[in-house]
Structures are given as C-alpha cells and as structure tokens.
Amino acid sequence: MKKPFGNISGLKATQLKRIEKLYLFKTPPDQLITIPQLEEMADISYEIRRQIGILISRAGKTEYVIIGDAHRIVIPVTPGFQAIPGKLKGLRCIHTHMGQEPLTRDDLTDLALLRLDFMAAVCITERGAPGTVYMGHILPGEDGPAFQELAPADAGDLSMDCTSRINALEAELTRKDALYRAGKGGEKALLINVTTGDPKEAAASLDELQELCRSSSIAVIDTVIQKRKKIDAKFVLGKGKLTDLTIQAIQKHATMMIFDRELSPSQIRSITDFVEMKVIDRTQLILDIFARHAKSREGKLQVELAQMKYLLPRLITKNTAMSRLTGGIGGRGPGETKLEINRRRVRDRAGRLKKEIARIRKQRTQQRAKRNRHNIPVISIVGYTNAGKSTLLNTLTQSKIAAANQLFATLDPSSRRLRFPRETEVIITDTVGFIQHLPEELMEAFHATLEELYDADLLLHVVDISNQRYKQQIASVEKILQELDLDTIPSVYVFNKQDRIDLSEFDDIWLLNQGVLVSATRKESLKPLVSQLEEMITKSRQ
Ligand SMILES: Nc1nc2c(ncn2[C@@H]2O[C@H](COP(=O)(O)OP(=O)(O)OP(=O)(O)O)[C@@H](O)[C@H]2O)c(=O)[nH]1
Ligand SMILES: [Mg+2]
C-alpha cells in the first residue's frame, strides 16, 4: 500500500490504515472527486484534527495523499508531474479546511506556482461532514491576476464536468503560449536585481544585464529591483517575494530567472528547487556568451574550462535542479557539449583541457618570442566591452575583424600591422573586452589570451563616451588592469564615439583633455591619434 505524505507522526495505526485506503478511490472524468472519498477524507480529517489533501491525476487516480496540520498541507515534490510552459501539472488538489474558510493565500500560491489543474478546499462541518467547497483555477493570460476563484459550491452538488473544464483551460493556455512563442522562440527571462545599496546603481547594472541578455539572444520579459536590508543567505530575497516573482515569471511565459549577481552554489540550488524553473546568475550568463562567441580552438577550450570550474561546485546528484543547471541556456551545455553529470569525469576533462591550453600557450609564447626578435613595437587595445576596440583596429589597419553592437563580440585576440606615415611599423592587437565584476573563472581561463597584453609597449584604453556609465566603465577597466599587473604599461585614453555625443553638453571636458577624442568609424578622426602614437612609440624606442 502507498504511504501518505506529510505529518503522520502520532497517528494511530487504525487511522493510518484508513488514510492509506484513500489511495484506492477512483474518480470518473466528469467529477472533481467522488462523494464517498470526500466523506471519508472529511471524517478522518475531523477525527485527527489535521488537514488532509489528495492529488488526483487526469485519469482519476489518487496519486498523493497528504497529511498537514490544522492550518495547512505541504504539497510534496511530484516526480512525473512537471508543469511545462503551456500546460498544467496534470494533478488537482482537493484538501480539507478545518472550519469555514475559503482558499487561503497559500492555497492560491500553490495553485499558481505548481500549475495545478485545480485547487479545492472542502470545509468540514461541525459534525465532520464535507460542507462548502471553495475552488480556484489558473487564469491564462500574461497580465492581471494569475488565478480565479469560483463561486463556492456545496459538497453534495459538485457535478461539474471536471476533465473537459481542465482540457478547455489547458487548450487556452497552450494557444496563448504558442501565440507568445510565435517568432519569439528561445529563452525568455525575468531579470532580478537584489540590492542593499543604491537603487540607481542597481538599475544601471540591470541595464547592462539586459545588454548581456541581448548578446545571448535571451528575450527579457521583465526586470525587477528588490531593495533589502540584508541579502538572504538562502534565497537572496525573501521567500514571499520570490514566490510572487515566480508566479509572475510563469504567467509571462518566462523560461528562466537571471539574478544580477553571483549566486553561491547553495543559493542557486535552493532557489532552483523552490521556483522549479531554470535559474542562472550573471556569471553563468557571461560564460554562455563567451561559449557562443569563442571561435578559435583556444578560446573554446578556455571557455569550457571556465564553465566547468563554475559548475563543478554547483553540481549535485539526485536533484531535479541538476538537469536545469547542466542544461545550460537553451539546452546548450558548457562548450556546447552536455556536461557530464559525474563529477569525477568533469574533473578529468578539466585536467585535459588545462593540458591542452598549456600546449597552445607554449606555441603562443614561441610566436611572441619570434615577434619580439624582430623588435616590432606592440600596441594593445583594451577597454570595456562594446567600446569600439575592434572597430578602431579595423579602421586603423583597414582590416575586417568582426565588430558588432553586442557585448563580447570579440573573444579571440587578433594582431595587425600598422605602418605610420614616417615608415615605422607597429603591431596592434585587439582583445577581449572587460566588464565590471568580470567572473574570476574567466579571468583565470583567459589569462593566456590576456598574456598578449604583457608584451605591449603601449595600451590604448578605448572608452565609449556615449555610454552613460563611461566613468564606471573606466574604473572597472583600470581595476582589472591593476589586478593583471598591467597598470605599469604606459596607456592612452581613446575617447570613442564622439559622433554620438554633444560636446557642449558633456559633463567632464577636463577628462577628455587627458586623452584623444575619436570616432573609430571615421578614419579622418583618427589622425591626431595616429600622430600621437607614432610620437610615443618613437620616443619609447630611443
Ligand atoms: N556611432 C559610433 N559607433 C561606433 C563607433 N565605434 C564603434 N562603434 C559601434 O560600436 C559597436 C561596438 O563596436 P566593436 O568594435 O565591436 O566594440 P568592441 O570594443 O570590440 O566590443 P567587444 O569586442 O564586444 O568587447 C559596433 O556596433 C560599432 O559599429 C563610433 O565611433 N561611433
Ligand atoms: Mg571587439
């Protein structure tokens, strides 16, 4: 006999036996629940002074019997009954309320959160019989309330065509979902920033997260800023708020939640388990973009290694969160291959990757040594992602490196020769862009790529002055240069995208005087930069 779930402690053997027998009832498709089963539930519930809930499948089978306390039941995890977008769970919940009490907030939350087919509460009369029945179901639609309550009915009068009602509701959900998905396939995310600080800073950071989503082809359905006194150790934000956000996310057909911060392994696990939806953090999003954009073998290996390092502590066995984590975004796993669930195998693979990267690194060092022998000066372009680094290299050297209005368009370094008017020659290199809170795993993995920078005689720090956050971006870049011990190399600010700003309204003209103002898309605007570079290089070589 199947066992009941929940709070069974202290029950007598005879009571337990009766409870177990609740599994034996079958419900015909046109009924919510049969009267005999309802009467039995009410009777036992009345006797033990605890709520009893049952979950009935569409086939009319009693799949779960749950014992609660006097005020609530806790619906267990229901393997085999997962709600997928456009569908309901395939289980309806009928439970007892000890007195005359309509559906509670918890009941409605469960309904919306678990995507139950139906939620019903049966009030037990003073004589232990089933009385008024309160019912509710989910509402299809992206806006407005997530659920609807029906007029209360009497337990003796529940003749409703339950199955066809559920089917009609689900058909509508499926239709809406299909409409919503038409032309908008792929991931849809709810972005969440939880902050203890300045809400303005949080909003700016969320803007950047939206840009990252755009680079990763994730549609953003909504953004939320939640100010808190303290970050919740387990869920980052409060459980109540997380519940509301989850309902909102489901209602709006989101396929995932993205947190605008790095989540600890245990946080990502508890949130994923709680919201039953894919949950990723900012770092994982950046890793995903890198995985998409890496072209060279070295770049791909580096990203895969970074993803493994990041996922390894987040891997857990025997957990539903597992598949959601390893599934990656849009089903792509790390390095676009499915990550092995076995930790040991992940470690082995990581070891091999490291070796391979080391090998490529050696080759690279040899190439660099060769170049150094020719004693050609090297100028490296650095800067925040999307600042216009690749565009600058292209215009300077008439090349065609891919440049795009995307974060992290470039991952693989490229070098080109640049001949100055006075016949001197330099090598100019473009490399991966920086971002605030650059994930540590990436810094580490890209160390080999960034090593190019150590050879530079001069760094061109490209700044997009048309970006409102240009000052924070300068600070982020300088912080990273410092961490990489690159702040000792002479550097020049290149203030880019001047065509997009009105100089007369610019907030810091003084700063602009500390560098060169250019428009990387316009060759003629680069003349002052070129002559300054030539001068600096000539001087440094004397
Ligand atoms: N209006 C304007 N747009 C520019 C200028 N320079 C670059 N852009 C645009 O800015 C976007 C980003 O340029 P990229 O050269 O790809 O920037 P990046 O710094 O290499 O970016 P990542 O490689 O992604 O880090 C592209 O859409 C460029 O066309 C400029 O001077 N003016
Ligand atoms: Mg680039």
XYZ file of C-alpha atoms and ligand atoms in Angstrom:
575
model
C 0.000 0.000 0.000
C 1.267 3.527 -0.840
C 2.172 5.654 2.160
C 0.729 9.057 2.892
C 2.990 12.127 2.746
C 3.474 14.786 5.388
C 2.707 14.998 9.059
C 1.822 11.456 10.107
C 3.547 11.466 13.486
C 1.369 10.489 16.412
C -1.384 8.929 14.324
C -2.870 5.624 15.407
C -2.353 2.545 13.248
C -6.063 2.358 12.526
C -6.119 5.978 11.445
C -3.112 5.431 9.191
C -4.771 2.438 7.648
C -7.857 4.465 6.818
C -5.697 7.225 5.381
C -3.812 4.768 3.187
C -7.106 3.474 1.890
C -7.784 6.901 0.418
C -5.423 5.847 -2.388
C -7.946 3.249 -3.546
C -10.649 5.643 -4.719
C -11.046 6.265 -8.429
C -12.695 9.392 -9.783
C -14.737 9.341 -13.005
C -13.626 12.014 -15.539
C -16.701 14.192 -15.116
C -16.238 14.609 -11.370
C -13.850 16.659 -9.259
C -13.854 13.953 -6.616
C -16.329 11.253 -5.606
C -18.640 11.851 -2.678
C -17.542 8.691 -0.791
C -13.862 9.725 -0.963
C -14.735 13.254 0.082
C -16.797 11.991 3.031
C -14.014 9.671 4.125
C -11.438 12.497 3.913
C -13.670 14.816 5.914
C -14.340 12.168 8.518
C -10.686 11.280 9.107
C -9.621 14.911 8.962
C -12.250 15.720 11.584
C -11.009 12.923 13.801
C -7.281 13.720 13.618
C -7.776 17.499 13.555
C -5.394 17.823 10.641
C -5.976 18.835 7.068
C -5.928 16.047 4.514
C -5.171 16.700 0.889
C -5.209 14.460 -2.125
C -3.811 14.962 -5.591
C -5.837 13.336 -8.346
C -4.490 12.756 -11.839
C -6.429 13.329 -15.038
C -7.021 9.604 -15.246
C -8.869 9.882 -11.949
C -6.234 8.114 -9.891
C -5.376 9.271 -6.386
C -1.639 9.847 -6.755
C -0.827 11.534 -3.448
C -2.405 11.574 -0.024
C -1.008 14.319 2.183
C -1.484 14.952 5.882
C -0.996 18.506 7.117
C -1.608 20.270 10.398
C -4.760 22.155 11.376
C -3.939 25.048 9.057
C -2.088 23.827 6.019
C -0.783 20.972 3.962
C 2.584 20.934 2.236
C 2.454 19.553 -1.277
C 5.462 17.303 -1.874
C 7.664 17.211 -4.966
C 5.757 15.259 -7.610
C 8.122 13.477 -9.966
C 6.403 12.523 -13.176
C 4.083 15.510 -12.923
C 6.112 18.514 -14.030
C 4.359 21.588 -15.307
C 5.783 22.659 -18.634
C 5.004 26.005 -20.292
C 1.572 25.984 -21.904
C 0.446 23.036 -19.786
C -0.906 22.357 -16.332
C 0.577 19.902 -13.916
C -1.914 17.131 -14.549
C -2.822 16.945 -10.859
C -5.648 18.603 -8.995
C -5.574 19.194 -5.279
C -8.572 18.675 -3.038
C -7.977 19.289 0.638
C -9.908 19.847 3.814
C -10.191 23.043 5.840
C -10.965 22.554 9.500
C -13.563 25.342 9.644
C -15.481 27.632 7.353
C -12.504 29.091 5.462
C -12.157 29.973 1.776
C -8.980 29.308 -0.236
C -6.022 30.823 1.621
C -3.166 32.777 0.148
C -1.011 29.655 0.495
C -3.612 27.638 -1.423
C -3.675 30.138 -4.274
C 0.108 30.389 -4.314
C 0.385 26.615 -4.563
C -2.165 26.638 -7.356
C -0.287 29.225 -9.389
C 3.191 28.092 -8.514
C 2.727 24.376 -9.023
C 0.411 24.872 -12.019
C -2.177 22.572 -10.505
C -5.157 21.665 -12.672
C -7.484 22.781 -9.926
C -7.392 23.717 -6.265
C -10.317 22.939 -3.993
C -10.811 23.352 -0.259
C -13.627 21.452 1.435
C -14.810 22.942 4.700
C -15.644 20.364 7.340
C -18.920 20.905 9.175
C -19.310 20.667 12.929
C -20.397 17.085 12.515
C -17.360 16.098 10.485
C -19.099 16.041 7.125
C -17.991 17.820 3.938
C -19.672 21.250 3.622
C -18.895 24.214 1.395
C -16.307 23.695 -1.342
C -14.150 26.601 -2.488
C -12.448 26.204 -5.846
C -9.993 28.061 -7.999
C -8.017 27.615 -11.163
C -5.233 29.318 -13.036
C -6.097 32.076 -15.495
C -4.431 32.067 -18.876
C -3.042 35.472 -19.758
C 0.121 37.460 -19.146
C -1.387 40.359 -17.249
C -3.886 40.649 -14.444
C -4.479 38.040 -11.758
C -2.804 34.686 -12.132
C -5.824 32.737 -10.879
C -9.575 32.858 -10.490
C -11.790 31.721 -7.651
C -15.157 30.187 -8.461
C -18.402 30.649 -6.592
C -18.491 28.335 -3.551
C -20.455 25.132 -4.086
C -21.947 22.527 -1.805
C -20.102 19.239 -1.363
C -23.243 17.347 -2.371
C -23.508 19.303 -5.584
C -20.154 19.026 -7.336
C -21.452 17.761 -10.640
C -19.187 19.637 -12.963
C -17.504 18.212 -15.979
C -14.075 18.411 -14.451
C -11.971 16.900 -17.216
C -13.453 18.946 -20.027
C -13.057 22.101 -17.944
C -9.387 21.349 -17.345
C -8.926 20.482 -21.003
C -10.513 23.729 -22.127
C -8.339 25.701 -19.738
C -5.229 23.928 -20.881
C -6.123 24.388 -24.543
C -6.360 28.111 -23.910
C -3.017 28.090 -22.083
C -1.416 26.171 -24.930
C -2.885 28.523 -27.502
C -1.656 31.594 -25.607
C 1.716 30.019 -25.136
C 2.001 29.196 -28.832
C 0.979 32.761 -29.714
C 3.516 34.058 -27.308
C 6.200 31.839 -28.714
C 5.457 32.544 -32.361
C 8.506 34.301 -33.719
C 9.904 34.561 -30.235
C 11.395 31.159 -29.743
C 14.231 30.677 -27.347
C 14.719 31.657 -23.780
C 12.674 34.308 -22.037
C 13.969 35.622 -18.774
C 12.874 37.563 -15.749
C 15.834 39.627 -14.531
C 16.175 40.192 -10.817
C 18.481 42.579 -9.033
C 18.537 42.346 -5.268
C 20.374 45.252 -3.710
C 21.274 46.557 -0.294
C 22.678 49.737 -1.775
C 21.859 52.477 -4.241
C 18.792 51.642 -6.391
C 20.227 53.834 -9.179
C 23.357 51.718 -9.325
C 21.139 48.634 -9.353
C 19.134 49.995 -12.290
C 22.305 50.699 -14.263
C 23.581 47.224 -13.546
C 20.253 45.765 -14.695
C 20.578 47.715 -17.943
C 23.901 46.030 -18.510
C 22.375 42.652 -17.685
C 19.734 43.334 -20.345
C 22.515 44.048 -22.821
C 24.160 40.775 -21.856
C 20.855 39.006 -22.472
C 20.651 40.600 -25.883
C 24.130 39.295 -26.683
C 22.994 35.849 -25.625
C 19.720 36.047 -27.600
C 17.612 35.836 -24.467
C 14.388 37.835 -24.531
C 13.814 39.845 -21.364
C 10.197 39.739 -20.230
C 10.610 41.947 -17.192
C 13.130 43.367 -14.770
C 12.743 43.676 -11.025
C 14.766 45.558 -8.436
C 14.310 44.418 -4.870
C 15.810 46.554 -2.161
C 16.607 44.741 1.052
C 18.348 45.481 4.303
C 20.254 42.249 4.052
C 20.794 39.614 1.371
C 19.016 36.427 2.377
C 21.629 33.717 2.796
C 19.429 31.027 1.336
C 17.210 32.657 -1.285
C 18.906 36.070 -1.761
C 15.487 37.689 -1.334
C 12.517 36.858 0.887
C 10.516 33.725 0.278
C 7.272 35.657 -0.169
C 8.797 37.943 -2.790
C 10.412 35.012 -4.554
C 7.007 33.318 -4.684
C 5.394 36.388 -6.244
C 8.185 36.676 -8.784
C 7.847 33.033 -9.704
C 4.123 33.369 -10.314
C 4.805 36.468 -12.398
C 7.519 34.636 -14.351
C 5.292 31.655 -15.092
C 2.377 33.848 -16.066
C 4.546 35.746 -18.518
C 5.917 32.542 -20.047
C 9.419 33.059 -18.748
C 11.681 30.080 -19.157
C 14.271 31.247 -16.681
C 15.227 33.698 -13.943
C 18.516 35.556 -14.090
C 19.962 37.077 -10.942
C 22.113 40.153 -11.392
C 24.796 38.917 -9.015
C 26.864 35.845 -8.453
C 24.895 33.188 -6.588
C 26.638 30.770 -4.285
C 26.294 27.085 -5.126
C 23.841 26.586 -2.272
C 21.786 29.652 -3.216
C 21.450 28.547 -6.811
C 20.346 25.141 -5.580
C 17.742 26.335 -3.102
C 16.299 28.892 -5.494
C 16.140 26.419 -8.386
C 14.435 23.854 -6.176
C 11.980 26.421 -4.881
C 10.952 28.058 -8.142
C 11.119 24.874 -10.246
C 12.492 26.895 -13.117
C 15.931 27.398 -14.597
C 17.873 29.867 -12.512
C 21.182 31.336 -13.585
C 23.325 34.179 -12.382
C 25.256 36.934 -14.092
C 28.435 34.887 -14.253
C 26.752 31.986 -15.971
C 25.214 34.364 -18.484
C 28.613 35.849 -19.314
C 30.076 32.352 -19.589
C 27.298 31.484 -22.013
C 28.048 34.480 -24.221
C 31.693 33.531 -24.227
C 30.765 29.996 -25.231
C 28.702 31.350 -28.115
C 31.297 33.795 -29.337
C 34.509 31.836 -28.967
C 35.779 30.950 -32.410
C 39.326 29.709 -32.002
C 40.144 26.353 -30.512
C 41.973 28.052 -27.686
C 39.031 30.328 -26.940
C 36.621 27.425 -26.888
C 38.831 25.416 -24.555
C 39.230 28.346 -22.218
C 35.503 28.911 -22.014
C 34.785 25.273 -21.448
C 37.289 25.168 -18.640
C 35.777 28.274 -17.074
C 32.294 26.788 -17.309
C 33.452 23.607 -15.669
C 35.159 25.431 -12.855
C 31.997 27.364 -12.299
C 29.627 24.437 -12.491
C 31.658 21.881 -10.594
C 30.756 23.078 -7.089
C 27.194 23.570 -8.299
C 26.801 20.001 -9.412
C 24.668 17.905 -7.193
C 23.405 14.417 -7.549
C 19.867 13.188 -7.083
C 18.360 16.567 -7.562
C 15.965 17.927 -10.108
C 17.948 21.153 -10.136
C 20.727 19.151 -11.717
C 19.296 18.918 -15.188
C 18.313 22.555 -15.144
C 21.834 23.570 -14.239
C 23.666 21.364 -16.638
C 21.191 22.044 -19.409
C 22.734 25.476 -19.782
C 20.926 28.189 -21.662
C 18.682 26.974 -24.450
C 19.784 23.445 -23.720
C 23.380 24.173 -24.610
C 25.751 22.776 -22.092
C 29.248 24.029 -21.423
C 31.350 24.335 -24.502
C 28.176 23.418 -26.336
C 28.547 19.835 -25.241
C 26.475 18.319 -22.500
C 28.325 18.450 -19.250
C 28.902 15.078 -17.710
C 26.945 14.583 -14.568
C 29.714 12.637 -12.999
C 31.940 14.992 -11.091
C 34.994 12.844 -11.483
C 34.611 12.850 -15.226
C 34.252 16.592 -15.167
C 37.479 16.828 -13.247
C 39.253 14.558 -15.707
C 38.038 16.645 -18.581
C 39.115 19.824 -16.822
C 42.566 18.335 -16.376
C 42.818 17.533 -20.059
C 41.624 20.989 -21.007
C 44.272 22.554 -18.825
C 46.978 20.499 -20.514
C 45.734 21.391 -23.951
C 45.562 25.065 -23.087
C 49.079 24.900 -21.726
C 50.247 23.405 -25.014
C 48.632 26.145 -27.076
C 50.028 28.654 -24.678
C 53.537 27.407 -25.319
C 53.059 27.799 -29.043
C 51.823 31.269 -28.490
C 54.823 32.172 -26.373
C 57.099 30.936 -29.133
C 55.268 33.042 -31.680
C 55.582 36.028 -29.435
C 59.269 35.434 -28.903
C 59.704 35.383 -32.668
C 57.900 38.648 -32.979
C 59.932 40.199 -30.195
C 63.121 39.205 -32.006
C 62.027 41.409 -34.852
C 61.707 44.082 -32.247
C 58.480 45.478 -33.582
C 56.655 47.613 -31.016
C 53.292 46.330 -29.854
C 50.258 48.440 -29.121
C 47.374 46.659 -27.409
C 43.808 47.865 -27.432
C 41.960 47.357 -24.159
C 38.665 48.656 -22.856
C 35.173 47.898 -21.728
C 33.179 45.539 -23.899
C 31.408 47.258 -26.825
C 33.624 50.369 -26.536
C 34.690 50.076 -30.175
C 38.042 48.320 -29.869
C 37.660 46.088 -32.909
C 36.252 48.947 -34.948
C 39.298 51.030 -34.047
C 41.679 48.285 -35.117
C 39.740 47.812 -38.339
C 39.783 51.462 -39.263
C 43.415 51.921 -38.291
C 44.633 48.948 -40.279
C 41.929 48.521 -42.919
C 41.020 45.098 -41.550
C 37.740 43.313 -41.215
C 37.638 41.857 -37.734
C 34.045 41.187 -36.717
C 32.711 44.171 -34.794
C 29.144 44.302 -33.589
C 26.851 46.170 -31.291
C 26.962 43.331 -28.796
C 28.716 42.649 -25.573
C 31.716 40.396 -26.055
C 31.685 40.323 -29.839
C 35.425 39.672 -29.730
C 36.946 36.889 -27.693
C 39.905 35.828 -29.720
C 42.817 38.203 -29.965
C 43.938 39.416 -33.363
C 47.034 41.335 -34.374
C 47.582 43.547 -37.375
C 50.468 45.614 -38.638
C 50.127 49.328 -38.710
C 52.506 51.455 -40.752
C 52.966 55.013 -39.584
C 53.449 57.844 -42.064
C 57.154 58.049 -41.186
C 57.677 54.431 -42.185
C 57.860 52.978 -38.702
C 55.775 49.902 -38.110
C 53.934 48.574 -35.071
C 51.830 45.565 -34.281
C 48.460 46.445 -32.939
C 46.345 43.871 -31.126
C 42.693 43.726 -30.260
C 41.466 41.508 -27.477
C 38.530 40.504 -25.327
C 36.666 43.370 -23.673
C 36.307 43.845 -19.938
C 33.200 44.143 -17.824
C 32.509 45.052 -14.205
C 32.682 42.050 -11.870
C 34.417 40.001 -14.528
C 33.924 36.434 -13.328
C 37.043 35.103 -11.681
C 36.791 31.843 -13.601
C 37.005 33.799 -16.840
C 39.896 35.944 -15.746
C 41.759 32.808 -14.942
C 40.798 30.977 -18.095
C 41.620 33.950 -20.284
C 44.929 34.552 -18.668
C 46.641 33.013 -21.658
C 44.840 35.314 -24.065
C 45.418 38.311 -21.896
C 49.092 37.452 -21.731
C 49.447 39.164 -25.088
C 48.966 42.348 -23.174
C 52.189 41.891 -21.209
C 54.185 42.392 -24.391
C 52.577 45.714 -25.112
C 54.701 48.827 -25.262
C 51.556 50.868 -25.038
C 47.931 50.268 -24.101
C 45.118 52.072 -25.845
C 42.278 52.264 -23.378
C 39.191 52.748 -25.548
C 36.257 54.413 -23.780
C 32.743 54.719 -25.199
C 31.899 58.253 -24.088
C 28.387 57.941 -25.443
C 27.662 55.387 -22.756
C 26.194 56.995 -19.644
C 28.240 54.771 -17.434
C 31.543 55.597 -19.097
C 33.128 56.631 -15.800
C 32.262 53.387 -14.043
C 33.489 51.552 -17.115
C 36.848 53.326 -16.999
C 37.108 52.411 -13.328
C 36.238 48.758 -13.994
C 38.839 48.504 -16.751
C 41.504 50.136 -14.623
C 40.727 47.828 -11.746
C 41.145 44.783 -13.947
C 44.392 46.139 -15.451
C 45.646 46.588 -11.924
C 44.680 43.043 -10.977
C 46.554 41.804 -14.013
C 49.596 43.900 -13.069
C 49.290 45.732 -16.341
C 48.939 49.170 -14.838
C 52.668 49.800 -15.208
C 52.478 49.834 -19.015
C 52.026 53.350 -20.417
C 48.477 53.892 -21.589
C 46.463 56.390 -23.562
C 42.755 57.071 -23.249
C 40.973 56.909 -26.571
C 37.591 58.570 -26.103
C 35.480 56.944 -28.780
C 32.086 57.502 -30.399
C 32.429 61.260 -30.254
C 29.932 61.455 -33.117
C 27.243 60.257 -30.718
C 27.632 62.997 -28.136
C 27.104 66.723 -27.970
C 30.444 68.038 -26.730
C 28.898 71.258 -25.472
C 26.830 69.235 -23.029
C 29.488 66.767 -21.987
C 29.891 66.529 -18.237
C 33.659 66.249 -17.992
C 35.615 68.140 -20.629
C 38.652 68.090 -18.377
C 38.795 64.316 -18.657
C 38.557 64.447 -22.453
C 41.698 66.556 -22.451
C 43.556 63.676 -20.829
C 43.254 61.575 -23.962
C 42.416 61.622 -27.640
C 38.902 62.151 -28.907
C 37.972 59.943 -31.863
C 35.252 58.268 -33.783
C 36.533 54.836 -34.637
C 34.104 54.555 -37.508
C 35.613 57.619 -39.226
C 39.109 57.307 -40.498
C 39.833 61.031 -40.712
C 39.031 61.447 -36.989
C 41.921 59.121 -36.140
C 44.707 61.371 -37.488
C 45.563 63.027 -34.165
C 45.626 59.617 -32.502
C 47.952 58.159 -35.112
C 50.445 61.003 -34.834
C 50.420 60.827 -31.060
C 51.020 57.076 -31.179
C 53.867 57.465 -33.604
C 55.455 60.040 -31.407
C 55.110 57.949 -28.262
C 56.441 54.824 -29.896
C 59.393 56.641 -31.420
C 60.219 58.170 -28.043
C 59.932 54.910 -26.166
C 62.307 53.290 -28.636
C 65.015 55.843 -28.352
N 28.453 55.752 -33.607
C 29.600 55.095 -33.438
N 29.569 53.771 -33.267
C 30.740 53.143 -33.087
C 31.969 53.814 -33.069
N 32.943 52.896 -32.848
C 32.331 51.707 -32.731
N 31.009 51.825 -32.878
C 29.998 50.769 -32.815
O 30.025 50.206 -31.527
C 29.713 48.805 -31.576
C 30.785 48.012 -30.888
O 31.981 48.083 -31.619
P 33.095 46.974 -31.509
O 34.260 47.483 -32.282
O 32.572 45.630 -31.806
O 33.412 47.076 -29.959
P 34.452 46.212 -29.117
O 35.038 47.123 -28.094
O 35.372 45.493 -29.998
O 33.449 45.237 -28.378
P 33.674 43.727 -27.833
O 34.564 43.015 -28.764
O 32.290 43.200 -27.826
O 34.228 43.874 -26.465
C 29.586 48.478 -33.057
O 28.215 48.468 -33.378
C 30.308 49.629 -33.737
O 29.798 49.886 -35.035
C 31.954 55.223 -33.269
O 32.967 55.916 -33.284
N 30.752 55.800 -33.454
Mg 35.707 43.575 -30.308
